[in-house]
Structure formats: C-alpha cells, structure tokens
CSV table of C-alpha atoms in Angstrom, one decimal:
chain,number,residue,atom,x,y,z
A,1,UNK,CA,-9.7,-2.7,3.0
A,2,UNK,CA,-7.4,-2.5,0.1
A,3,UNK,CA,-7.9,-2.0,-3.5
A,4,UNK,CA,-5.7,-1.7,-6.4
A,5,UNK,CA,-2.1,-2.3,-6.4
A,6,UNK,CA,1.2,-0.5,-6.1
A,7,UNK,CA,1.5,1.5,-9.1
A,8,UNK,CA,5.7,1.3,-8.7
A,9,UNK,CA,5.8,-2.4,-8.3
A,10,UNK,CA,4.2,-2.8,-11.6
A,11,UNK,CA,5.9,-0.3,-14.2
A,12,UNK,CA,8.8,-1.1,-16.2
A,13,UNK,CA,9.3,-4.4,-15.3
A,14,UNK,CA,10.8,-5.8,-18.5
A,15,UNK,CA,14.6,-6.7,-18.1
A,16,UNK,CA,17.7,-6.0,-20.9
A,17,UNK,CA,18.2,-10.0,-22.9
A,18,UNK,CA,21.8,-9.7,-24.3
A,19,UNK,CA,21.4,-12.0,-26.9
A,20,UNK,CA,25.4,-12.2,-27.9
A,21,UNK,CA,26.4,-11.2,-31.5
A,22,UNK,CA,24.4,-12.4,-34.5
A,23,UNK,CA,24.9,-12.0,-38.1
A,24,UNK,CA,26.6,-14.3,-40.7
A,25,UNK,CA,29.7,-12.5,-40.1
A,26,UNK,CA,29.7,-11.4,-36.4
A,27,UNK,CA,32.3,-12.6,-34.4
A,28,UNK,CA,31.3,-15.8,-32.3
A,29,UNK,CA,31.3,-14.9,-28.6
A,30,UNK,CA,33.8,-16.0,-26.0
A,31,UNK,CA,33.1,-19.2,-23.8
A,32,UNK,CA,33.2,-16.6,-20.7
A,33,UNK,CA,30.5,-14.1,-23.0
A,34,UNK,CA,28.6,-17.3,-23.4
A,35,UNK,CA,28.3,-18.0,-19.7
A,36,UNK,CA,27.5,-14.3,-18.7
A,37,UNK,CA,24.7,-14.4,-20.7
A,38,UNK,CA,23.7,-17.6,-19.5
A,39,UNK,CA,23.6,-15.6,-15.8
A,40,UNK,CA,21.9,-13.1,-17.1
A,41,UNK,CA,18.9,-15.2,-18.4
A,42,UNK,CA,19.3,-16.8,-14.9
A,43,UNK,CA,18.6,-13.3,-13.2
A,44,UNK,CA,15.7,-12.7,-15.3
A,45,UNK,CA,14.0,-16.0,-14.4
A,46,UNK,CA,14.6,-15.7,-10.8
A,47,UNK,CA,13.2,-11.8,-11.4
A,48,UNK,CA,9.9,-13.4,-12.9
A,49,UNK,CA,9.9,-15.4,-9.9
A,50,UNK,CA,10.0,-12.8,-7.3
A,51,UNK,CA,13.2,-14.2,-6.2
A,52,UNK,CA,15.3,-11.3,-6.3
A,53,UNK,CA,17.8,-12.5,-3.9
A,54,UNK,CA,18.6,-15.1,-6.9
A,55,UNK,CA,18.8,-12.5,-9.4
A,56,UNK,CA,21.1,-10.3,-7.7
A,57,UNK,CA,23.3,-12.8,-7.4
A,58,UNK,CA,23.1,-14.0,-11.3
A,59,UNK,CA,23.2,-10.6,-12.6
A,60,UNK,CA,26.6,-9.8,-10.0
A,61,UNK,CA,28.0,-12.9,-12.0
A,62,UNK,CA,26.9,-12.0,-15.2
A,63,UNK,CA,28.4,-8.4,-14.3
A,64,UNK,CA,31.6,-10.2,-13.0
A,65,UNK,CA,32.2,-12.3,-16.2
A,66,UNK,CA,31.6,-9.6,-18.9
A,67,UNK,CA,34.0,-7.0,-17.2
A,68,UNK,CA,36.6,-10.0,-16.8
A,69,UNK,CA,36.9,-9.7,-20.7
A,70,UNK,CA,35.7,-6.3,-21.5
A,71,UNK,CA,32.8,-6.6,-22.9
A,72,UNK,CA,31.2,-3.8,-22.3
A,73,UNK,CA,27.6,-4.3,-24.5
A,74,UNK,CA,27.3,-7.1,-21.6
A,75,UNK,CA,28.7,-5.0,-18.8
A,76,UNK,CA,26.1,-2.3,-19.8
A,77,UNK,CA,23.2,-4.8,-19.6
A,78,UNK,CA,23.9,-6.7,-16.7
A,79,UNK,CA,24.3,-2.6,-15.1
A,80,UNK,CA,20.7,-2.2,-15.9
A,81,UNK,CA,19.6,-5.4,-14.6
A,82,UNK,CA,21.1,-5.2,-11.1
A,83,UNK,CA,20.1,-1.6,-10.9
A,84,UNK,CA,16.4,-2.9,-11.2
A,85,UNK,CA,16.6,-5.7,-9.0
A,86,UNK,CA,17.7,-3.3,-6.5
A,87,UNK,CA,15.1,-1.2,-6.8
A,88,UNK,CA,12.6,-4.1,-6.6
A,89,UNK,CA,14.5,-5.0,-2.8
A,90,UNK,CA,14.0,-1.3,-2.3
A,91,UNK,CA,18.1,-1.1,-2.3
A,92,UNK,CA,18.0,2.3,-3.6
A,93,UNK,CA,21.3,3.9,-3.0
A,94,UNK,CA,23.0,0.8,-4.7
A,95,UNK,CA,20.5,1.2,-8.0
A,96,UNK,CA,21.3,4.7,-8.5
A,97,UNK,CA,25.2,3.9,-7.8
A,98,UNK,CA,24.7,1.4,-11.1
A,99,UNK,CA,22.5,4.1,-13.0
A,100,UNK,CA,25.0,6.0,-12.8
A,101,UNK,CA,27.9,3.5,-13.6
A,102,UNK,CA,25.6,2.5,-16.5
A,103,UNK,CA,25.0,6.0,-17.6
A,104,UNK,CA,28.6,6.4,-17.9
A,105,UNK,CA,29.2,3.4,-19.7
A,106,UNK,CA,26.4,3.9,-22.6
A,107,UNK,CA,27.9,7.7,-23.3
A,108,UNK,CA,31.2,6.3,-23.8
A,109,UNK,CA,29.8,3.2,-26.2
A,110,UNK,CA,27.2,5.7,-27.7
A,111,UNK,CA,24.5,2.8,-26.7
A,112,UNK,CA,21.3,5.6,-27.4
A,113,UNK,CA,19.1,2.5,-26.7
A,114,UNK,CA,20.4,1.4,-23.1
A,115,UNK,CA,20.8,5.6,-22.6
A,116,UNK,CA,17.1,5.5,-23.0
A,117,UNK,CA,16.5,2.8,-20.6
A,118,UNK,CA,18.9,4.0,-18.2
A,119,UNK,CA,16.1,7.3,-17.9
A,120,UNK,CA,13.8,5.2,-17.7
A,121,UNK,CA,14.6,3.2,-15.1
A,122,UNK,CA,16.1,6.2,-13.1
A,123,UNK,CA,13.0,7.8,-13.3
A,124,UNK,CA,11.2,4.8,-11.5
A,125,UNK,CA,13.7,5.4,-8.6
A,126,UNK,CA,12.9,8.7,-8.4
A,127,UNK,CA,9.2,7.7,-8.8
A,128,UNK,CA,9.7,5.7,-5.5
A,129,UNK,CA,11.6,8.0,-4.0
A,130,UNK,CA,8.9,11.1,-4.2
A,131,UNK,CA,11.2,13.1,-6.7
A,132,UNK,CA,8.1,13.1,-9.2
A,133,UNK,CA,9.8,16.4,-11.0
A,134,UNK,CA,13.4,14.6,-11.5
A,135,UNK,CA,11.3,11.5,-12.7
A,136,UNK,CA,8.8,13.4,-15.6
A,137,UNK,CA,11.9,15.4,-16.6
A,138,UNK,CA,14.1,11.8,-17.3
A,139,UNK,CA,11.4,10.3,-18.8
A,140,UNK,CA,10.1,13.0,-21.3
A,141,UNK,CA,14.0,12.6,-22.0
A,142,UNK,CA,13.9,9.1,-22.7
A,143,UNK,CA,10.6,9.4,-24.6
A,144,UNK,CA,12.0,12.2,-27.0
A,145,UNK,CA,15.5,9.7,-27.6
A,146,UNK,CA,12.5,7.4,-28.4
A,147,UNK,CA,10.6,9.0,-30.6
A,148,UNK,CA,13.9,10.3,-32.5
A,149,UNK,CA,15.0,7.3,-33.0
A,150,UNK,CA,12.0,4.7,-33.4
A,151,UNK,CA,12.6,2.7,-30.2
A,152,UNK,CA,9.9,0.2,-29.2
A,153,UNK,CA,10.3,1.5,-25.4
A,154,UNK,CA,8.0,4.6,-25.9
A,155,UNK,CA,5.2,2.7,-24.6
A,156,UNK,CA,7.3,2.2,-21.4
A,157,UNK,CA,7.8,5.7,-20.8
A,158,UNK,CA,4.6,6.4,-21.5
A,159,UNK,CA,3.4,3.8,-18.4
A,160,UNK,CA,5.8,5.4,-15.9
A,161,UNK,CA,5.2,8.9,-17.3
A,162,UNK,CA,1.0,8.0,-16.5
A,163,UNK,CA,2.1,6.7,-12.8
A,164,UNK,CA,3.7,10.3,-12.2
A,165,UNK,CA,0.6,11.8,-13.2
A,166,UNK,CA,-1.5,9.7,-10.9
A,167,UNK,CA,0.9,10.6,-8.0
A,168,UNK,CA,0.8,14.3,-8.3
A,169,UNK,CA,-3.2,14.0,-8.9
A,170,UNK,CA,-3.4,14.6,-12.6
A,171,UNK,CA,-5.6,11.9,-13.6
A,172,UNK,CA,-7.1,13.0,-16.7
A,173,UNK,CA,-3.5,13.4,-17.8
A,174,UNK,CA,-2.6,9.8,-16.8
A,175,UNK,CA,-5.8,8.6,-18.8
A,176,UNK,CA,-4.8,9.8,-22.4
A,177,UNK,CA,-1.0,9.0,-21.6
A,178,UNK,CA,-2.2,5.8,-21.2
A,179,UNK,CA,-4.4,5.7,-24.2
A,180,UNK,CA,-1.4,6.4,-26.4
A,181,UNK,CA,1.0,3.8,-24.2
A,182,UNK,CA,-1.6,1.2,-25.4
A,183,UNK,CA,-1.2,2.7,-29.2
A,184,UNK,CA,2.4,2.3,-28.8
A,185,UNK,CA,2.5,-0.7,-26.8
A,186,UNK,CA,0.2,-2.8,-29.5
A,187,UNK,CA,2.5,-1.6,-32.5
A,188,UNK,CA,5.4,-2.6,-31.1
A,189,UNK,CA,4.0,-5.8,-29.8
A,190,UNK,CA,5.0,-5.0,-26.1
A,191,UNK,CA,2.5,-7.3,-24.5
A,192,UNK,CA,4.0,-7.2,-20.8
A,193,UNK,CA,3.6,-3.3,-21.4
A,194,UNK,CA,0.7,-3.2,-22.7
A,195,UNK,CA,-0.9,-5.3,-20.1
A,196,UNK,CA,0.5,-2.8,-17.6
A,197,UNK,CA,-1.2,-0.2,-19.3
A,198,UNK,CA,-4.7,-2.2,-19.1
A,199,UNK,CA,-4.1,-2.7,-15.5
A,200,UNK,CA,-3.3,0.8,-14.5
A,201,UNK,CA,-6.5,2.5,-16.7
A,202,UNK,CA,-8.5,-0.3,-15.1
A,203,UNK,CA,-7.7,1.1,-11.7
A,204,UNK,CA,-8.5,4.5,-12.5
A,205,UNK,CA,-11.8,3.5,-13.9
A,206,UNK,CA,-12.6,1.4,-11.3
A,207,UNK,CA,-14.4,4.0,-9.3
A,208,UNK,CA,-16.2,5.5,-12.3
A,209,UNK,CA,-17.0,2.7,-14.4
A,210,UNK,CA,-16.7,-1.0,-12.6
A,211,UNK,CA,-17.3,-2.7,-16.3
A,212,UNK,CA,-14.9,-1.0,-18.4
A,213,UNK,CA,-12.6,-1.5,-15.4
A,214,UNK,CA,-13.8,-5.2,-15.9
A,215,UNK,CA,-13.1,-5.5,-19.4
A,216,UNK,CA,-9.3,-4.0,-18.8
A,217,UNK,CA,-8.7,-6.2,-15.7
A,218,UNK,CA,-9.7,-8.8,-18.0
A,219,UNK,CA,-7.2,-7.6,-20.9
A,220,UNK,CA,-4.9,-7.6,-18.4
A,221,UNK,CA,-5.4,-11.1,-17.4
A,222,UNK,CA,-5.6,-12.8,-20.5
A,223,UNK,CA,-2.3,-11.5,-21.6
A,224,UNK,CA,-0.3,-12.1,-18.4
A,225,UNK,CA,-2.3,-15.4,-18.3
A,226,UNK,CA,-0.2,-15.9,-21.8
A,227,UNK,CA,2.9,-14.7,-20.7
A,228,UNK,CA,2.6,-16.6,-16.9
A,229,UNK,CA,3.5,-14.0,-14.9
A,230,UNK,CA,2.0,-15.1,-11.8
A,231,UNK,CA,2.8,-11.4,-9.8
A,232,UNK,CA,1.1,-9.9,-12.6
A,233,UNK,CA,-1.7,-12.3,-13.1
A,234,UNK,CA,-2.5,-12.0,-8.7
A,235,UNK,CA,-2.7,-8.4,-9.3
A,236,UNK,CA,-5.1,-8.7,-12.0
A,237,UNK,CA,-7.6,-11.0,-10.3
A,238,UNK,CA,-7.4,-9.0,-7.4
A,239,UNK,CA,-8.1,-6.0,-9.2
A,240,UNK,CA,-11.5,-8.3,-10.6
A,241,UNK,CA,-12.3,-9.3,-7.1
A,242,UNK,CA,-12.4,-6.0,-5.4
A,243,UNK,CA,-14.5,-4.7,-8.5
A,244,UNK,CA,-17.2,-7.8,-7.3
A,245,UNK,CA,-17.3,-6.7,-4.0
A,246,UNK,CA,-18.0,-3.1,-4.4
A,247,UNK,CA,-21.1,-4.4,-6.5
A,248,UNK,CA,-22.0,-6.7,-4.2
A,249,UNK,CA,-21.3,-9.6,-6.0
A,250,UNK,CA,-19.4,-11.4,-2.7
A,251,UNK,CA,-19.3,-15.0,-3.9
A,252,UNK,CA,-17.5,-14.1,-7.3
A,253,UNK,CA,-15.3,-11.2,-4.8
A,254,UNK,CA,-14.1,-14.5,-3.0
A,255,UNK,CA,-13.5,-16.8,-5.6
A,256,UNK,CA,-11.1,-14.5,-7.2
A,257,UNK,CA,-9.5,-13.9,-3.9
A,258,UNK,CA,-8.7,-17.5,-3.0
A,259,UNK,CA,-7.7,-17.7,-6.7
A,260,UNK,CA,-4.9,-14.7,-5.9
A,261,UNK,CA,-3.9,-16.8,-2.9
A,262,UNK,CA,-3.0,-19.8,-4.5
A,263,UNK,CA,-1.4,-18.1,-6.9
A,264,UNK,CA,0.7,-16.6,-4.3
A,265,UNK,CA,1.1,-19.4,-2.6
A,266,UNK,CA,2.5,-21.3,-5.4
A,267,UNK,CA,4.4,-18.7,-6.4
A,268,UNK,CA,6.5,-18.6,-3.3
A,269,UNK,CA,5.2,-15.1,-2.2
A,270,UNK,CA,4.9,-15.6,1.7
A,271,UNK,CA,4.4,-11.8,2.1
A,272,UNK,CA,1.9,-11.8,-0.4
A,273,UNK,CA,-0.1,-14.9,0.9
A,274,UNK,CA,-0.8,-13.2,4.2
A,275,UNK,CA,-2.0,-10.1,2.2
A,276,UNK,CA,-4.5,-12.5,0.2
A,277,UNK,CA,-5.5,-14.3,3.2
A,278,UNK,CA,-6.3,-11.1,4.9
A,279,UNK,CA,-8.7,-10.1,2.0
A,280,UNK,CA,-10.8,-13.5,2.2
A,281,UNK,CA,-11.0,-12.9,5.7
A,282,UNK,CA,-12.4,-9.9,5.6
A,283,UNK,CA,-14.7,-10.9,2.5
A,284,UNK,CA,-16.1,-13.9,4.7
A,285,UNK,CA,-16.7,-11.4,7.0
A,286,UNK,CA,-18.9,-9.5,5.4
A,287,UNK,CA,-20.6,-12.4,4.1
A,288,UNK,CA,-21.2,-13.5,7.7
A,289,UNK,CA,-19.7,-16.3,7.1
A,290,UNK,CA,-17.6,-17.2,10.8
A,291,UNK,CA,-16.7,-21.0,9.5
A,292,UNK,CA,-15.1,-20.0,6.6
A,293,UNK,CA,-13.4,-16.6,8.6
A,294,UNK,CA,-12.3,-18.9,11.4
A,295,UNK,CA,-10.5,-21.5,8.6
A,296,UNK,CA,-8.6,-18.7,7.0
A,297,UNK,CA,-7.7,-17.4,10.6
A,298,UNK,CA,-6.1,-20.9,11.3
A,299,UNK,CA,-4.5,-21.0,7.8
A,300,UNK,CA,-2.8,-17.5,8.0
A,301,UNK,CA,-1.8,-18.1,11.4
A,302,UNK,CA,0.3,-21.3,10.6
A,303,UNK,CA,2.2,-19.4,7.6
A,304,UNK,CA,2.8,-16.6,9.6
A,305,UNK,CA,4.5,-18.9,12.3
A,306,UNK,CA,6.2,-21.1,9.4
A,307,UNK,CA,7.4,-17.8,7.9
A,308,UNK,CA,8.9,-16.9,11.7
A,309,UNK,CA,10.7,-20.4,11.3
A,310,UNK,CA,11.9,-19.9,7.7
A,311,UNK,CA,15.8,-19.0,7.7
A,312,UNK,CA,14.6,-17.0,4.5
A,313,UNK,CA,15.1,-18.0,0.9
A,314,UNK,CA,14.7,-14.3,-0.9
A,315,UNK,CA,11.0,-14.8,-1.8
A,316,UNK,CA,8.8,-11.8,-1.7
C-alpha cells in the first residue's frame, strides 16, 4: 500500500512571472512583449492545472515572441519555464538542453537571480535523474548566490537540498534543513514553499510521530487550501488519510481518500484518480466492507476504459 508522495514532483514548483517593466520612467513594453507575457501567465495556469501539454505550448510561444524582438529578460524566463515543464513530462534531455541555453543567457545579461534559479532547477533534474552529488553541489551554489545577495529563493534550495538528503538516507540532515527552509520560507513570505516544507517534515515524521505529522499535514493543507492548488492539496489529504489508517482510525482514512479522488477527479488528473481509487479500494477492504469495494471496482473500471477511449488532452 502506498504512503507519502513523490518527493520530486513536489519541490520547486513555483514558475518565473515576467511582470514587464515598471517604474515611472521605464520604457512601456512592446505590443509583441505584452503578448509574450500574456503566454507566459497562460503556461503557468495550465502548469497549476497539471496540463503541461498546454504549458509547453504557451511558454514555446511566449519563447517565440520575446526572441522575435530581442528581449532577452523575457527570453530568459520563458527558458526557465519550458525547462520545468519538461521536467514535469519527464522530457529530460530537452530541460537540460534549455538549462543550458538559459545558463548562457543569464551570464551574458549578468541576471544573478535567474543564474540562481537556473541551479536550482538543474539540480531537480539531476535529483530525478540519480545524480544526487551534481544536484547538492548546484544547489549549495545557488544557496550561497542566495545568501550573498538576499534572494527570497533560499528557502527553495533549502527544500530540494532536504529531498537530496532524504534520497542518500541522511534524514536527520533533511530535518534541520527543513527547519531552516521553513525560517526562510515564513520571512520571505514563500507560502507555496513553505507548504512544501510542512509536507516533506510531515512525511518524515510520519513514522515517528503520527500527530506532529498531523499538525504539518494540516499546515500544509490550510495553505494550499488558500492558494488552490488542487495537486498540492490531494497530496496533503492523502498524506492525513494514510496517517488514519495506520492508527486505525479507517472511517476518517476513507473519508480523506474519497476527498483526494474528487479532487483528482475534478482536477482532470485521470492517472491520479485511478491511484485514489485504488487506495479506497483497498481501505474498504480492510474494513470488510465488499459493497463499498465492489462500487469503487465498477467506478475505476469505467475510467480506466474511458481513459482507453480518450484521444488524450495532456492531463496528468
């Protein structure tokens, strides 16, 4: 039976906003700067969705537009944002190939910001990818271009730097890195961050102390509750739910599992749904309950076979 999440689904999932020039005196931006950023929101809304098929497809526009007029603050942006769509369809050559474009790019625009993010988000690829040394040597770049400089990602870094440790089995290292994410992450106001951090301590604690775990699950919840991130939230109540059944409380254990199926369902997330269904199923079946088993049997079974059907709309 499963528990927890995927610790590199979650981290550093906060996309570049290029907000055009501001200022009394800044230049106005160009109609065609306008309209890239326009994309570029467009990305970042089918991102939220899950629709990543959407988002590649905004953020190739947005990419299109900005080099059509050589804007490069744009360019740079919309570099960052494909490369982590790509990572989230698990495209991974194609990421690094705009890492690298991007990496170029901020050197010769002296963008230390984007440079930092660039690490960052490299070091999640290489996260995936099992290069765990590459990825703590990039971010422990990133973190010390933070830190020089006052940037508000630190508490980022610090999340990814936390999942590294939990991959190579250092979790009392994760557990303070995560303490001081959270520092950073509430100064800066980072909520999405933050509420990553709460969700990745909760998992660690959950099989040492199921009511802290509870309280950060909960932490978790209320602020991706605020911010309506529906992969986030699913993750949290599942993270709840699985805490209930391991202390026997099954009834709670299944109401927070049908709660992360509608949630998925609504959200679009066919892959997902099945995964949620699966988890009632086998709730029900502990509970003895062979009605309620048998209904969720019938239900998975007709969105597997409408999923079969579908011609595919770039939902997760």
């Amino acid at each position: 039976m499963r528990y927890g999440y995927t610790w590199g689904v979650v981290l550093f999932s906060v996309f570049v906003v290029l907000a055009g020039c501001s200022g009394r005196n800044a230049p106005q931006p160009s109609y065609i700067e306008m309209r890239a950023v326009e994309m570029n929101i467009s990305g970042i809304e089918a991102t939220k969705r899950g629709d990543y098929a959407t988002a590649k497809r905004a953020f190739t526009s947005a990419l299109e537009l900005n080099r059509s007029v050589d804007n490069r603050d744009g360019e740079l942006t919309n570099l960052i944002n494909l490369s982590r769509v790509h990572i989230s369809l698990g495209e991974y050559d194609m990421a690094e190939d705009y890492l690298n474009q991007a990496s170029r790019l901020a050197v010769r625009v002296k963008d230390v910001e984007k440079e930092s993010e660039i690490y960052l988000t490299l070091a999640k690829l290489y996260y995936l990818t099992d290069r765990t040394d590459d990825a703590l040597e990039l971010v422990e770049r990133a973190i010390r271009i933070d830190r020089i400089h006052g940037h508000r990602s630190i508490g980022v870094g610090l999340n990814i730097k936390a999942s590294i440790h939990i991959k190579n089995g250092k979790i009392d290292e994760a557990m303070e890195t995560l303490k001081e994410a959270m520092r950073f992450n509430r100064k800066y106001g980072l909520e999405m961050e933050l509420a990553n951090s709460y969700r990745a301590l909760a998992e660690i604690k959950a099989s040492v102390d199921t009511k802290k775990a509870m309280d950060l699950y909960r932490n978790a919840y209320r602020i991706d509750r605020l911010l309506g991130d529906p992969i986030k939230i699913s993750k949290d109540l599942e993270g709840m739910a699985w805490i209930y059944f391991r202390e026997g409380y099954l009834d709670d254990a299944v109401f927070l599992m049908e709660r992360v199926y509608m949630v998925n369902l609504y959200g679009g997330r066919k892959k997902r749904v099945v995964s949620s269904l699966d988890d009632i199923i086998s709730i029900y079946e502990e509970m003895g309950d062979e009605e309620k088993v048998l209904f969720y049997r019938r239900i998975k079974e007709d969105i597997i076979a409408y999923m079969s059907d579908d011609k595919g709309d770039g939902l997760q």
